[in-house]
Amino acid sequence: MLEETLRQCPEKERRDEDPVSALWRYEAPEDQEVVGLVASGLAYGRVALVRTAVAQALLPLGAHPAATLRDEEPLRWPEEFRSFRYRMTGGEDLADLYAAIHATLQAEGSLQAAYLAGRTAPIQTRTEHLQAASSFVSRLRERRWREKEARGFAYLLPNPADGSACKRLHLFFRWMARGPDPIDLGIWPGLDPAALIMPLDTHTGRLCAYLGLLTRKTIDGKAAVEVTDRLARLDPDDPLRYDFALCHLGISQQCIHRYSDEHCPFCPIESACRLAK
């Protein structure tokens, strides 16, 4: 059933309507990982608004965002982004993020190197990945522009150690580690796709509950691991291969989260969906 969901998902068309489309406009992996961190951080709310916000955030960085952030001093950025506002993310939050990336690129050379923190072997288990992800976020937060950490900046970089689902952070790691395929870029060989965690939010959580992949009522870190563990029984090497297709059942409004004679009989998960039953 999930394989059929993949077959029915027009990946290229859906990619163009997804925040990941921003990454595919760049060819260099160093630019793609920087754009990925920005785009994933802003990936909350309606997709069309997310894409507009990402475009506005990236505009001052030019054609080579990684070089811009690595080589330019961050002191001018608060003025540069003063007019930026996307829901709870303001210009100073964006300046904090860019200052953190600036310091990280100067210190470690790349975001992947900062994530690996000196490891020579790839990260291969979800336990290792959660520990590395938490350290990665902590390091970035410490390298912010402002003296005190603001709530808006922390929202851009959620920490798995806090127990939340961290959907946007796990989305970033999926883009980096899976693939290359029509959606994910596969530019981080240091992170095994088998170690990834499902990018779970309210909408994908409901879909997973309809399929019996999730029993936990709260959408938190434990729920994300529960779904991942069950998907890993289907594909232990690549448990997140179904994530994009499932997510876009909701984004495309193929699933409207209630039974409908106009929608449900044509949905690829209808045969196992608890709503349909």
PDB file of C-alpha atoms in Angstrom:
ATOM      1  CA  MET A   1       0.000   0.000   0.000  1.00  0.00           C
ATOM      2  CA  LEU A   2       2.778   2.431   0.862  1.00  0.00           C
ATOM      3  CA  GLU A   3       4.646   1.457  -2.305  1.00  0.00           C
ATOM      4  CA  GLU A   4       1.495   2.332  -4.233  1.00  0.00           C
ATOM      5  CA  THR A   5       1.419   5.671  -2.413  1.00  0.00           C
ATOM      6  CA  LEU A   6       4.926   6.312  -3.697  1.00  0.00           C
ATOM      7  CA  ARG A   7       3.980   5.319  -7.243  1.00  0.00           C
ATOM      8  CA  GLN A   8       1.005   7.671  -7.238  1.00  0.00           C
ATOM      9  CA  CYS A   9       3.000  10.650  -5.927  1.00  0.00           C
ATOM     10  CA  PRO A  10       4.195  12.928  -8.773  1.00  0.00           C
ATOM     11  CA  GLU A  11       7.487  13.732  -7.071  1.00  0.00           C
ATOM     12  CA  LYS A  12       8.773  16.438  -9.409  1.00  0.00           C
ATOM     13  CA  GLU A  13       5.436  18.296  -9.365  1.00  0.00           C
ATOM     14  CA  ARG A  14       5.142  17.971  -5.595  1.00  0.00           C
ATOM     15  CA  ARG A  15       8.772  19.010  -5.082  1.00  0.00           C
ATOM     16  CA  ASP A  16       8.116  22.300  -6.844  1.00  0.00           C
ATOM     17  CA  GLU A  17       5.370  22.981  -4.274  1.00  0.00           C
ATOM     18  CA  ASP A  18       7.509  21.983  -1.282  1.00  0.00           C
ATOM     19  CA  PRO A  19      10.085  23.986   0.737  1.00  0.00           C
ATOM     20  CA  VAL A  20      12.761  21.552  -0.487  1.00  0.00           C
ATOM     21  CA  SER A  21      12.483  23.188  -3.919  1.00  0.00           C
ATOM     22  CA  ALA A  22      14.679  26.035  -2.616  1.00  0.00           C
ATOM     23  CA  LEU A  23      17.634  23.646  -2.237  1.00  0.00           C
ATOM     24  CA  TRP A  24      17.403  22.416  -5.810  1.00  0.00           C
ATOM     25  CA  ARG A  25      18.117  25.915  -7.132  1.00  0.00           C
ATOM     26  CA  TYR A  26      21.739  25.539  -6.012  1.00  0.00           C
ATOM     27  CA  GLU A  27      24.368  23.131  -7.324  1.00  0.00           C
ATOM     28  CA  ALA A  28      27.091  23.249  -4.670  1.00  0.00           C
ATOM     29  CA  PRO A  29      26.550  21.004  -1.609  1.00  0.00           C
ATOM     30  CA  GLU A  30      27.919  23.767   0.660  1.00  0.00           C
ATOM     31  CA  ASP A  31      25.114  26.057  -0.537  1.00  0.00           C
ATOM     32  CA  GLN A  32      22.474  23.323  -0.411  1.00  0.00           C
ATOM     33  CA  GLU A  33      23.113  22.503   3.243  1.00  0.00           C
ATOM     34  CA  VAL A  34      22.989  26.181   4.267  1.00  0.00           C
ATOM     35  CA  VAL A  35      19.787  26.777   2.299  1.00  0.00           C
ATOM     36  CA  GLY A  36      18.392  23.556   3.760  1.00  0.00           C
ATOM     37  CA  LEU A  37      18.882  24.763   7.323  1.00  0.00           C
ATOM     38  CA  VAL A  38      17.201  28.094   6.525  1.00  0.00           C
ATOM     39  CA  ALA A  39      14.315  26.538   4.590  1.00  0.00           C
ATOM     40  CA  SER A  40      13.618  23.842   7.166  1.00  0.00           C
ATOM     41  CA  GLY A  41      13.680  26.370  10.003  1.00  0.00           C
ATOM     42  CA  LEU A  42      10.983  28.412   8.267  1.00  0.00           C
ATOM     43  CA  ALA A  43       8.927  25.395   7.150  1.00  0.00           C
ATOM     44  CA  TYR A  44       5.883  26.021   9.307  1.00  0.00           C
ATOM     45  CA  GLY A  45       2.482  27.275   8.142  1.00  0.00           C
ATOM     46  CA  ARG A  46       1.009  27.230   4.638  1.00  0.00           C
ATOM     47  CA  VAL A  47       3.454  25.969   2.017  1.00  0.00           C
ATOM     48  CA  ALA A  48       2.972  28.932  -0.323  1.00  0.00           C
ATOM     49  CA  LEU A  49       3.782  31.370   2.497  1.00  0.00           C
ATOM     50  CA  VAL A  50       6.781  29.278   3.562  1.00  0.00           C
ATOM     51  CA  ARG A  51       8.246  29.389   0.074  1.00  0.00           C
ATOM     52  CA  THR A  52       7.825  33.168  -0.067  1.00  0.00           C
ATOM     53  CA  ALA A  53       9.462  33.603   3.346  1.00  0.00           C
ATOM     54  CA  VAL A  54      12.401  31.376   2.367  1.00  0.00           C
ATOM     55  CA  ALA A  55      12.936  33.354  -0.851  1.00  0.00           C
ATOM     56  CA  GLN A  56      12.938  36.640   1.093  1.00  0.00           C
ATOM     57  CA  ALA A  57      15.356  35.267   3.695  1.00  0.00           C
ATOM     58  CA  LEU A  58      17.796  34.019   1.051  1.00  0.00           C
ATOM     59  CA  LEU A  59      17.689  37.068  -1.214  1.00  0.00           C
ATOM     60  CA  PRO A  60      20.476  39.038   0.540  1.00  0.00           C
ATOM     61  CA  LEU A  61      22.785  36.002   0.394  1.00  0.00           C
ATOM     62  CA  GLY A  62      23.107  36.067  -3.388  1.00  0.00           C
ATOM     63  CA  ALA A  63      24.008  33.194  -5.667  1.00  0.00           C
ATOM     64  CA  HIS A  64      26.409  31.541  -3.193  1.00  0.00           C
ATOM     65  CA  PRO A  65      24.868  31.635   0.308  1.00  0.00           C
ATOM     66  CA  ALA A  66      27.604  29.592   1.992  1.00  0.00           C
ATOM     67  CA  ALA A  67      30.403  31.881   0.777  1.00  0.00           C
ATOM     68  CA  THR A  68      28.403  34.972   1.721  1.00  0.00           C
ATOM     69  CA  LEU A  69      27.767  33.757   5.255  1.00  0.00           C
ATOM     70  CA  ARG A  70      31.291  32.438   5.729  1.00  0.00           C
ATOM     71  CA  ASP A  71      33.146  35.497   4.457  1.00  0.00           C
ATOM     72  CA  GLU A  72      31.033  38.496   5.466  1.00  0.00           C
ATOM     73  CA  GLU A  73      30.916  39.903   8.970  1.00  0.00           C
ATOM     74  CA  PRO A  74      27.558  39.499  10.718  1.00  0.00           C
ATOM     75  CA  LEU A  75      27.427  42.994  12.228  1.00  0.00           C
ATOM     76  CA  ARG A  76      25.420  44.402   9.308  1.00  0.00           C
ATOM     77  CA  TRP A  77      22.826  41.629   9.271  1.00  0.00           C
ATOM     78  CA  PRO A  78      20.398  43.009  11.865  1.00  0.00           C
ATOM     79  CA  GLU A  79      19.984  46.081   9.628  1.00  0.00           C
ATOM     80  CA  GLU A  80      19.817  43.928   6.500  1.00  0.00           C
ATOM     81  CA  PHE A  81      16.938  41.850   7.853  1.00  0.00           C
ATOM     82  CA  ARG A  82      15.142  44.505   9.903  1.00  0.00           C
ATOM     83  CA  SER A  83      12.048  44.330   7.674  1.00  0.00           C
ATOM     84  CA  PHE A  84      11.861  40.526   7.610  1.00  0.00           C
ATOM     85  CA  ARG A  85       8.857  39.019   9.351  1.00  0.00           C
ATOM     86  CA  TYR A  86       7.296  35.603   8.937  1.00  0.00           C
ATOM     87  CA  ARG A  87       4.828  34.767  11.680  1.00  0.00           C
ATOM     88  CA  MET A  88       6.919  34.305  14.846  1.00  0.00           C
ATOM     89  CA  THR A  89      10.262  34.720  13.050  1.00  0.00           C
ATOM     90  CA  GLY A  90      11.635  38.257  12.877  1.00  0.00           C
ATOM     91  CA  GLY A  91      14.672  39.830  11.303  1.00  0.00           C
ATOM     92  CA  GLU A  92      16.804  39.566  14.430  1.00  0.00           C
ATOM     93  CA  ASP A  93      16.011  35.841  14.678  1.00  0.00           C
ATOM     94  CA  LEU A  94      17.254  35.458  11.129  1.00  0.00           C
ATOM     95  CA  ALA A  95      20.373  37.479  11.999  1.00  0.00           C
ATOM     96  CA  ASP A  96      20.992  35.109  14.920  1.00  0.00           C
ATOM     97  CA  LEU A  97      20.715  32.104  12.587  1.00  0.00           C
ATOM     98  CA  TYR A  98      23.044  33.595  10.003  1.00  0.00           C
ATOM     99  CA  ALA A  99      25.582  34.589  12.650  1.00  0.00           C
ATOM    100  CA  ALA A 100      25.491  30.992  13.924  1.00  0.00           C
ATOM    101  CA  ILE A 101      26.050  29.621  10.423  1.00  0.00           C
ATOM    102  CA  HIS A 102      28.831  32.169   9.840  1.00  0.00           C
ATOM    103  CA  ALA A 103      30.701  31.076  12.981  1.00  0.00           C
ATOM    104  CA  THR A 104      30.149  27.395  12.198  1.00  0.00           C
ATOM    105  CA  LEU A 105      31.445  27.620   8.632  1.00  0.00           C
ATOM    106  CA  GLN A 106      34.520  29.477   9.865  1.00  0.00           C
ATOM    107  CA  ALA A 107      35.147  27.016  12.691  1.00  0.00           C
ATOM    108  CA  GLU A 108      34.292  23.637  11.135  1.00  0.00           C
ATOM    109  CA  GLY A 109      34.114  24.402   7.410  1.00  0.00           C
ATOM    110  CA  SER A 110      30.636  22.943   6.844  1.00  0.00           C
ATOM    111  CA  LEU A 111      27.413  22.165   8.684  1.00  0.00           C
ATOM    112  CA  GLN A 112      28.002  18.443   8.216  1.00  0.00           C
ATOM    113  CA  ALA A 113      31.409  18.727   9.898  1.00  0.00           C
ATOM    114  CA  ALA A 114      29.786  20.549  12.818  1.00  0.00           C
ATOM    115  CA  TYR A 115      27.128  17.831  13.080  1.00  0.00           C
ATOM    116  CA  LEU A 116      29.750  15.058  13.068  1.00  0.00           C
ATOM    117  CA  ALA A 117      31.925  16.918  15.602  1.00  0.00           C
ATOM    118  CA  GLY A 118      35.113  15.133  14.670  1.00  0.00           C
ATOM    119  CA  ARG A 119      33.664  11.664  14.123  1.00  0.00           C
ATOM    120  CA  THR A 120      35.374   9.670  11.382  1.00  0.00           C
ATOM    121  CA  ALA A 121      32.714   6.962  10.984  1.00  0.00           C
ATOM    122  CA  PRO A 122      29.160   7.680   9.762  1.00  0.00           C
ATOM    123  CA  ILE A 123      26.380   7.934  12.324  1.00  0.00           C
ATOM    124  CA  GLN A 124      24.337   4.763  11.888  1.00  0.00           C
ATOM    125  CA  THR A 125      21.823   4.507  14.747  1.00  0.00           C
ATOM    126  CA  ARG A 126      18.920   6.698  15.819  1.00  0.00           C
ATOM    127  CA  THR A 127      20.364   7.000  19.329  1.00  0.00           C
ATOM    128  CA  GLU A 128      23.650   8.328  17.978  1.00  0.00           C
ATOM    129  CA  HIS A 129      21.804  10.623  15.609  1.00  0.00           C
ATOM    130  CA  LEU A 130      19.658  12.170  18.345  1.00  0.00           C
ATOM    131  CA  GLN A 131      22.744  12.846  20.449  1.00  0.00           C
ATOM    132  CA  ALA A 132      24.615  14.380  17.505  1.00  0.00           C
ATOM    133  CA  ALA A 133      21.571  16.433  16.479  1.00  0.00           C
ATOM    134  CA  SER A 134      21.189  17.835  19.985  1.00  0.00           C
ATOM    135  CA  SER A 135      24.873  18.799  20.168  1.00  0.00           C
ATOM    136  CA  PHE A 136      24.650  20.331  16.686  1.00  0.00           C
ATOM    137  CA  VAL A 137      21.705  22.530  17.693  1.00  0.00           C
ATOM    138  CA  SER A 138      23.314  23.535  20.988  1.00  0.00           C
ATOM    139  CA  ARG A 139      26.490  24.583  19.192  1.00  0.00           C
ATOM    140  CA  LEU A 140      24.557  26.681  16.669  1.00  0.00           C
ATOM    141  CA  ARG A 141      22.457  28.353  19.362  1.00  0.00           C
ATOM    142  CA  GLU A 142      25.571  29.368  21.280  1.00  0.00           C
ATOM    143  CA  ARG A 143      26.938  31.102  18.169  1.00  0.00           C
ATOM    144  CA  ARG A 144      23.996  33.490  17.756  1.00  0.00           C
ATOM    145  CA  TRP A 145      24.387  37.231  17.189  1.00  0.00           C
ATOM    146  CA  ARG A 146      22.421  38.454  20.240  1.00  0.00           C
ATOM    147  CA  GLU A 147      23.737  38.042  23.754  1.00  0.00           C
ATOM    148  CA  LYS A 148      20.559  36.395  25.036  1.00  0.00           C
ATOM    149  CA  GLU A 149      18.727  33.613  23.254  1.00  0.00           C
ATOM    150  CA  ALA A 150      15.343  34.760  21.962  1.00  0.00           C
ATOM    151  CA  ARG A 151      12.323  32.518  21.639  1.00  0.00           C
ATOM    152  CA  GLY A 152      12.000  33.189  17.908  1.00  0.00           C
ATOM    153  CA  PHE A 153      15.562  32.077  17.247  1.00  0.00           C
ATOM    154  CA  ALA A 154      15.195  28.952  19.376  1.00  0.00           C
ATOM    155  CA  TYR A 155      12.077  28.085  17.373  1.00  0.00           C
ATOM    156  CA  LEU A 156      14.176  28.031  14.200  1.00  0.00           C
ATOM    157  CA  LEU A 157      16.483  25.436  15.769  1.00  0.00           C
ATOM    158  CA  PRO A 158      14.501  23.038  17.982  1.00  0.00           C
ATOM    159  CA  ASN A 159      16.555  20.716  20.167  1.00  0.00           C
ATOM    160  CA  PRO A 160      15.621  16.992  20.341  1.00  0.00           C
ATOM    161  CA  ALA A 161      16.848  16.955  23.942  1.00  0.00           C
ATOM    162  CA  ASP A 162      13.784  19.025  24.867  1.00  0.00           C
ATOM    163  CA  GLY A 163      11.511  16.110  23.942  1.00  0.00           C
ATOM    164  CA  SER A 164       9.601  17.765  21.110  1.00  0.00           C
ATOM    165  CA  ALA A 165       9.034  16.128  17.732  1.00  0.00           C
ATOM    166  CA  CYS A 166      11.437  18.612  16.052  1.00  0.00           C
ATOM    167  CA  LYS A 167       9.709  18.065  12.720  1.00  0.00           C
ATOM    168  CA  ARG A 168      11.582  20.817  10.876  1.00  0.00           C
ATOM    169  CA  LEU A 169      14.996  19.773  12.164  1.00  0.00           C
ATOM    170  CA  HIS A 170      14.397  16.144  11.177  1.00  0.00           C
ATOM    171  CA  LEU A 171      13.182  17.370   7.796  1.00  0.00           C
ATOM    172  CA  PHE A 172      16.548  19.094   7.317  1.00  0.00           C
ATOM    173  CA  PHE A 173      18.427  15.893   8.150  1.00  0.00           C
ATOM    174  CA  ARG A 174      16.225  13.917   5.735  1.00  0.00           C
ATOM    175  CA  TRP A 175      17.048  16.334   2.913  1.00  0.00           C
ATOM    176  CA  MET A 176      20.758  16.010   3.696  1.00  0.00           C
ATOM    177  CA  ALA A 177      21.080  12.231   4.203  1.00  0.00           C
ATOM    178  CA  ARG A 178      18.504  10.532   1.950  1.00  0.00           C
ATOM    179  CA  GLY A 179      18.984  10.223  -1.774  1.00  0.00           C
ATOM    180  CA  PRO A 180      20.009  11.527  -4.101  1.00  0.00           C
ATOM    181  CA  ASP A 181      16.552  11.086  -5.595  1.00  0.00           C
ATOM    182  CA  PRO A 182      13.957  13.501  -7.032  1.00  0.00           C
ATOM    183  CA  ILE A 183      13.292  14.943  -3.541  1.00  0.00           C
ATOM    184  CA  ASP A 184      16.224  14.511  -1.148  1.00  0.00           C
ATOM    185  CA  LEU A 185      19.781  15.494  -2.006  1.00  0.00           C
ATOM    186  CA  GLY A 186      21.895  12.886  -0.214  1.00  0.00           C
ATOM    187  CA  ILE A 187      24.877  15.187   0.325  1.00  0.00           C
ATOM    188  CA  TRP A 188      25.762  14.082   3.874  1.00  0.00           C
ATOM    189  CA  PRO A 189      27.548  10.717   3.696  1.00  0.00           C
ATOM    190  CA  GLY A 190      28.273  11.057   7.408  1.00  0.00           C
ATOM    191  CA  LEU A 191      24.643  10.343   8.321  1.00  0.00           C
ATOM    192  CA  ASP A 192      23.176   6.943   7.417  1.00  0.00           C
ATOM    193  CA  PRO A 193      19.533   7.203   6.207  1.00  0.00           C
ATOM    194  CA  ALA A 194      18.738   4.280   8.516  1.00  0.00           C
ATOM    195  CA  ALA A 195      19.395   6.572  11.502  1.00  0.00           C
ATOM    196  CA  LEU A 196      16.935   9.292  10.473  1.00  0.00           C
ATOM    197  CA  ILE A 197      13.836  10.189  12.504  1.00  0.00           C
ATOM    198  CA  MET A 198      10.407  10.783  10.976  1.00  0.00           C
ATOM    199  CA  PRO A 199       9.648  14.528  10.562  1.00  0.00           C
ATOM    200  CA  LEU A 200       6.364  14.334  12.448  1.00  0.00           C
ATOM    201  CA  ASP A 201       3.833  17.127  12.927  1.00  0.00           C
ATOM    202  CA  THR A 202       0.110  17.239  13.636  1.00  0.00           C
ATOM    203  CA  HIS A 203      -0.901  16.482  10.052  1.00  0.00           C
ATOM    204  CA  THR A 204       1.499  13.613   9.361  1.00  0.00           C
ATOM    205  CA  GLY A 205       0.822  12.333  12.871  1.00  0.00           C
ATOM    206  CA  ARG A 206      -2.878  12.049  12.060  1.00  0.00           C
ATOM    207  CA  LEU A 207      -2.132  10.187   8.840  1.00  0.00           C
ATOM    208  CA  CYS A 208       0.170   7.791  10.675  1.00  0.00           C
ATOM    209  CA  ALA A 209      -2.513   7.226  13.310  1.00  0.00           C
ATOM    210  CA  TYR A 210      -5.057   6.397  10.593  1.00  0.00           C
ATOM    211  CA  LEU A 211      -2.663   3.670   9.400  1.00  0.00           C
ATOM    212  CA  GLY A 212      -1.875   2.291  12.842  1.00  0.00           C
ATOM    213  CA  LEU A 213       1.724   3.497  12.669  1.00  0.00           C
ATOM    214  CA  LEU A 214       1.197   5.739  15.692  1.00  0.00           C
ATOM    215  CA  THR A 215      -0.639   5.010  18.932  1.00  0.00           C
ATOM    216  CA  ARG A 216       0.801   7.811  21.079  1.00  0.00           C
ATOM    217  CA  LYS A 217      -1.644  10.716  21.482  1.00  0.00           C
ATOM    218  CA  THR A 218       0.956  13.451  21.908  1.00  0.00           C
ATOM    219  CA  ILE A 219       3.011  14.516  18.878  1.00  0.00           C
ATOM    220  CA  ASP A 220       6.431  14.627  20.502  1.00  0.00           C
ATOM    221  CA  GLY A 221       9.864  13.065  20.175  1.00  0.00           C
ATOM    222  CA  LYS A 222       8.647   9.688  21.410  1.00  0.00           C
ATOM    223  CA  ALA A 223       5.863   9.711  18.807  1.00  0.00           C
ATOM    224  CA  ALA A 224       8.370  10.469  16.035  1.00  0.00           C
ATOM    225  CA  VAL A 225      10.550   7.553  17.152  1.00  0.00           C
ATOM    226  CA  GLU A 226       7.494   5.251  17.388  1.00  0.00           C
ATOM    227  CA  VAL A 227       6.510   5.961  13.786  1.00  0.00           C
ATOM    228  CA  THR A 228      10.109   5.599  12.624  1.00  0.00           C
ATOM    229  CA  ASP A 229      10.504   2.250  14.378  1.00  0.00           C
ATOM    230  CA  ARG A 230       7.371   0.906  12.695  1.00  0.00           C
ATOM    231  CA  LEU A 231       8.415   2.173   9.273  1.00  0.00           C
ATOM    232  CA  ALA A 232      11.832   0.600   9.844  1.00  0.00           C
ATOM    233  CA  ARG A 233      10.127  -2.796  10.017  1.00  0.00           C
ATOM    234  CA  LEU A 234       9.137  -2.223   6.378  1.00  0.00           C
ATOM    235  CA  ASP A 235      12.488  -0.794   5.260  1.00  0.00           C
ATOM    236  CA  PRO A 236      15.233  -0.868   7.913  1.00  0.00           C
ATOM    237  CA  ASP A 237      17.780   0.753   5.595  1.00  0.00           C
ATOM    238  CA  ASP A 238      15.547   3.676   4.603  1.00  0.00           C
ATOM    239  CA  PRO A 239      12.563   4.072   6.947  1.00  0.00           C
ATOM    240  CA  LEU A 240      11.762   7.598   5.728  1.00  0.00           C
ATOM    241  CA  ARG A 241      11.282   6.660   2.081  1.00  0.00           C
ATOM    242  CA  TYR A 242       7.491   7.000   2.489  1.00  0.00           C
ATOM    243  CA  ASP A 243       7.557  10.320   4.359  1.00  0.00           C
ATOM    244  CA  PHE A 244       7.280  12.708   1.412  1.00  0.00           C
ATOM    245  CA  ALA A 245       4.418  10.830  -0.263  1.00  0.00           C
ATOM    246  CA  LEU A 246       2.460  10.529   3.005  1.00  0.00           C
ATOM    247  CA  CYS A 247       3.009  14.186   3.888  1.00  0.00           C
ATOM    248  CA  HIS A 248       1.795  15.344   0.488  1.00  0.00           C
ATOM    249  CA  LEU A 249      -1.461  13.432   0.804  1.00  0.00           C
ATOM    250  CA  GLY A 250      -2.381  16.251   3.178  1.00  0.00           C
ATOM    251  CA  ILE A 251      -0.574  19.113   1.437  1.00  0.00           C
ATOM    252  CA  SER A 252      -2.298  18.265  -1.859  1.00  0.00           C
ATOM    253  CA  GLN A 253      -5.632  17.898  -0.006  1.00  0.00           C
ATOM    254  CA  GLN A 254      -5.997  14.368  -1.275  1.00  0.00           C
ATOM    255  CA  CYS A 255      -6.644  13.602   2.403  1.00  0.00           C
ATOM    256  CA  ILE A 256      -8.998  16.038   4.155  1.00  0.00           C
ATOM    257  CA  HIS A 257      -8.902  14.233   7.532  1.00  0.00           C
ATOM    258  CA  ARG A 258     -12.524  13.127   7.433  1.00  0.00           C
ATOM    259  CA  TYR A 259     -14.397  10.502   5.457  1.00  0.00           C
ATOM    260  CA  SER A 260     -15.480  11.715   2.029  1.00  0.00           C
ATOM    261  CA  ASP A 261     -17.029   9.811  -0.882  1.00  0.00           C
ATOM    262  CA  GLU A 262     -15.238  12.261  -3.172  1.00  0.00           C
ATOM    263  CA  HIS A 263     -11.778  11.676  -1.720  1.00  0.00           C
ATOM    264  CA  CYS A 264     -11.391   8.413   0.173  1.00  0.00           C
ATOM    265  CA  PRO A 265     -12.154   5.826  -2.573  1.00  0.00           C
ATOM    266  CA  PHE A 266      -9.367   7.323  -4.704  1.00  0.00           C
ATOM    267  CA  CYS A 267      -6.765   7.565  -1.931  1.00  0.00           C
ATOM    268  CA  PRO A 268      -3.897   5.033  -2.022  1.00  0.00           C
ATOM    269  CA  ILE A 269      -4.080   4.394   1.747  1.00  0.00           C
ATOM    270  CA  GLU A 270      -7.868   3.898   1.761  1.00  0.00           C
ATOM    271  CA  SER A 271      -7.643   0.132   2.218  1.00  0.00           C
ATOM    272  CA  ALA A 272      -5.912   0.460   5.602  1.00  0.00           C
ATOM    273  CA  CYS A 273      -7.153   3.874   6.757  1.00  0.00           C
ATOM    274  CA  ARG A 274      -9.187   3.884   9.954  1.00  0.00           C
ATOM    275  CA  LEU A 275     -11.207   6.865   8.742  1.00  0.00           C
ATOM    276  CA  ALA A 276     -12.263   4.964   5.629  1.00  0.00           C
ATOM    277  CA  LYS A 277     -13.123   1.878   7.665  1.00  0.00           C
TER     278      LYS A 277
END
